[in-house]
Coordinates of C-alpha atoms in Angstrom, one line a residue:
X1196 CA 126.3 100.5 105.0
X1197 CA 128.5 102.9 106.6
X1198 CA 125.9 105.9 106.5
X1199 CA 123.4 103.5 108.1
X1200 CA 125.9 102.6 110.7
X1201 CA 126.3 106.3 111.3
X1202 CA 122.6 106.9 111.7
X1203 CA 122.4 104.2 114.2
X1204 CA 125.2 105.3 116.3
X1205 CA 123.8 108.8 116.3
X1206 CA 120.3 107.3 117.2
X1207 CA 121.7 105.3 120.0
X1208 CA 123.6 108.4 121.4
X1209 CA 120.3 110.2 121.2
X1210 CA 118.5 107.3 123.1
X1211 CA 121.2 107.4 125.8
X1212 CA 120.6 111.3 126.2
X1213 CA 116.7 111.0 125.9
X1214 CA 115.5 107.6 127.0
X1215 CA 112.0 109.0 127.6
X1216 CA 111.6 110.0 123.9
X1217 CA 112.9 106.7 122.8
X1218 CA 110.5 104.7 124.8
X1219 CA 107.6 106.8 123.5
X1220 CA 108.6 106.3 119.9
X1221 CA 109.4 102.5 120.5
X1222 CA 105.9 102.1 122.4
X1223 CA 104.1 103.8 119.4
X1224 CA 105.9 101.6 116.8

């Protein structure tokens, strides 16, 4: 669970830095 949390936190930080990229990925999914 700790590892997943770290990945989620890292992913969240990436989303904040690149909202456009996250929007594209979320839209595709």
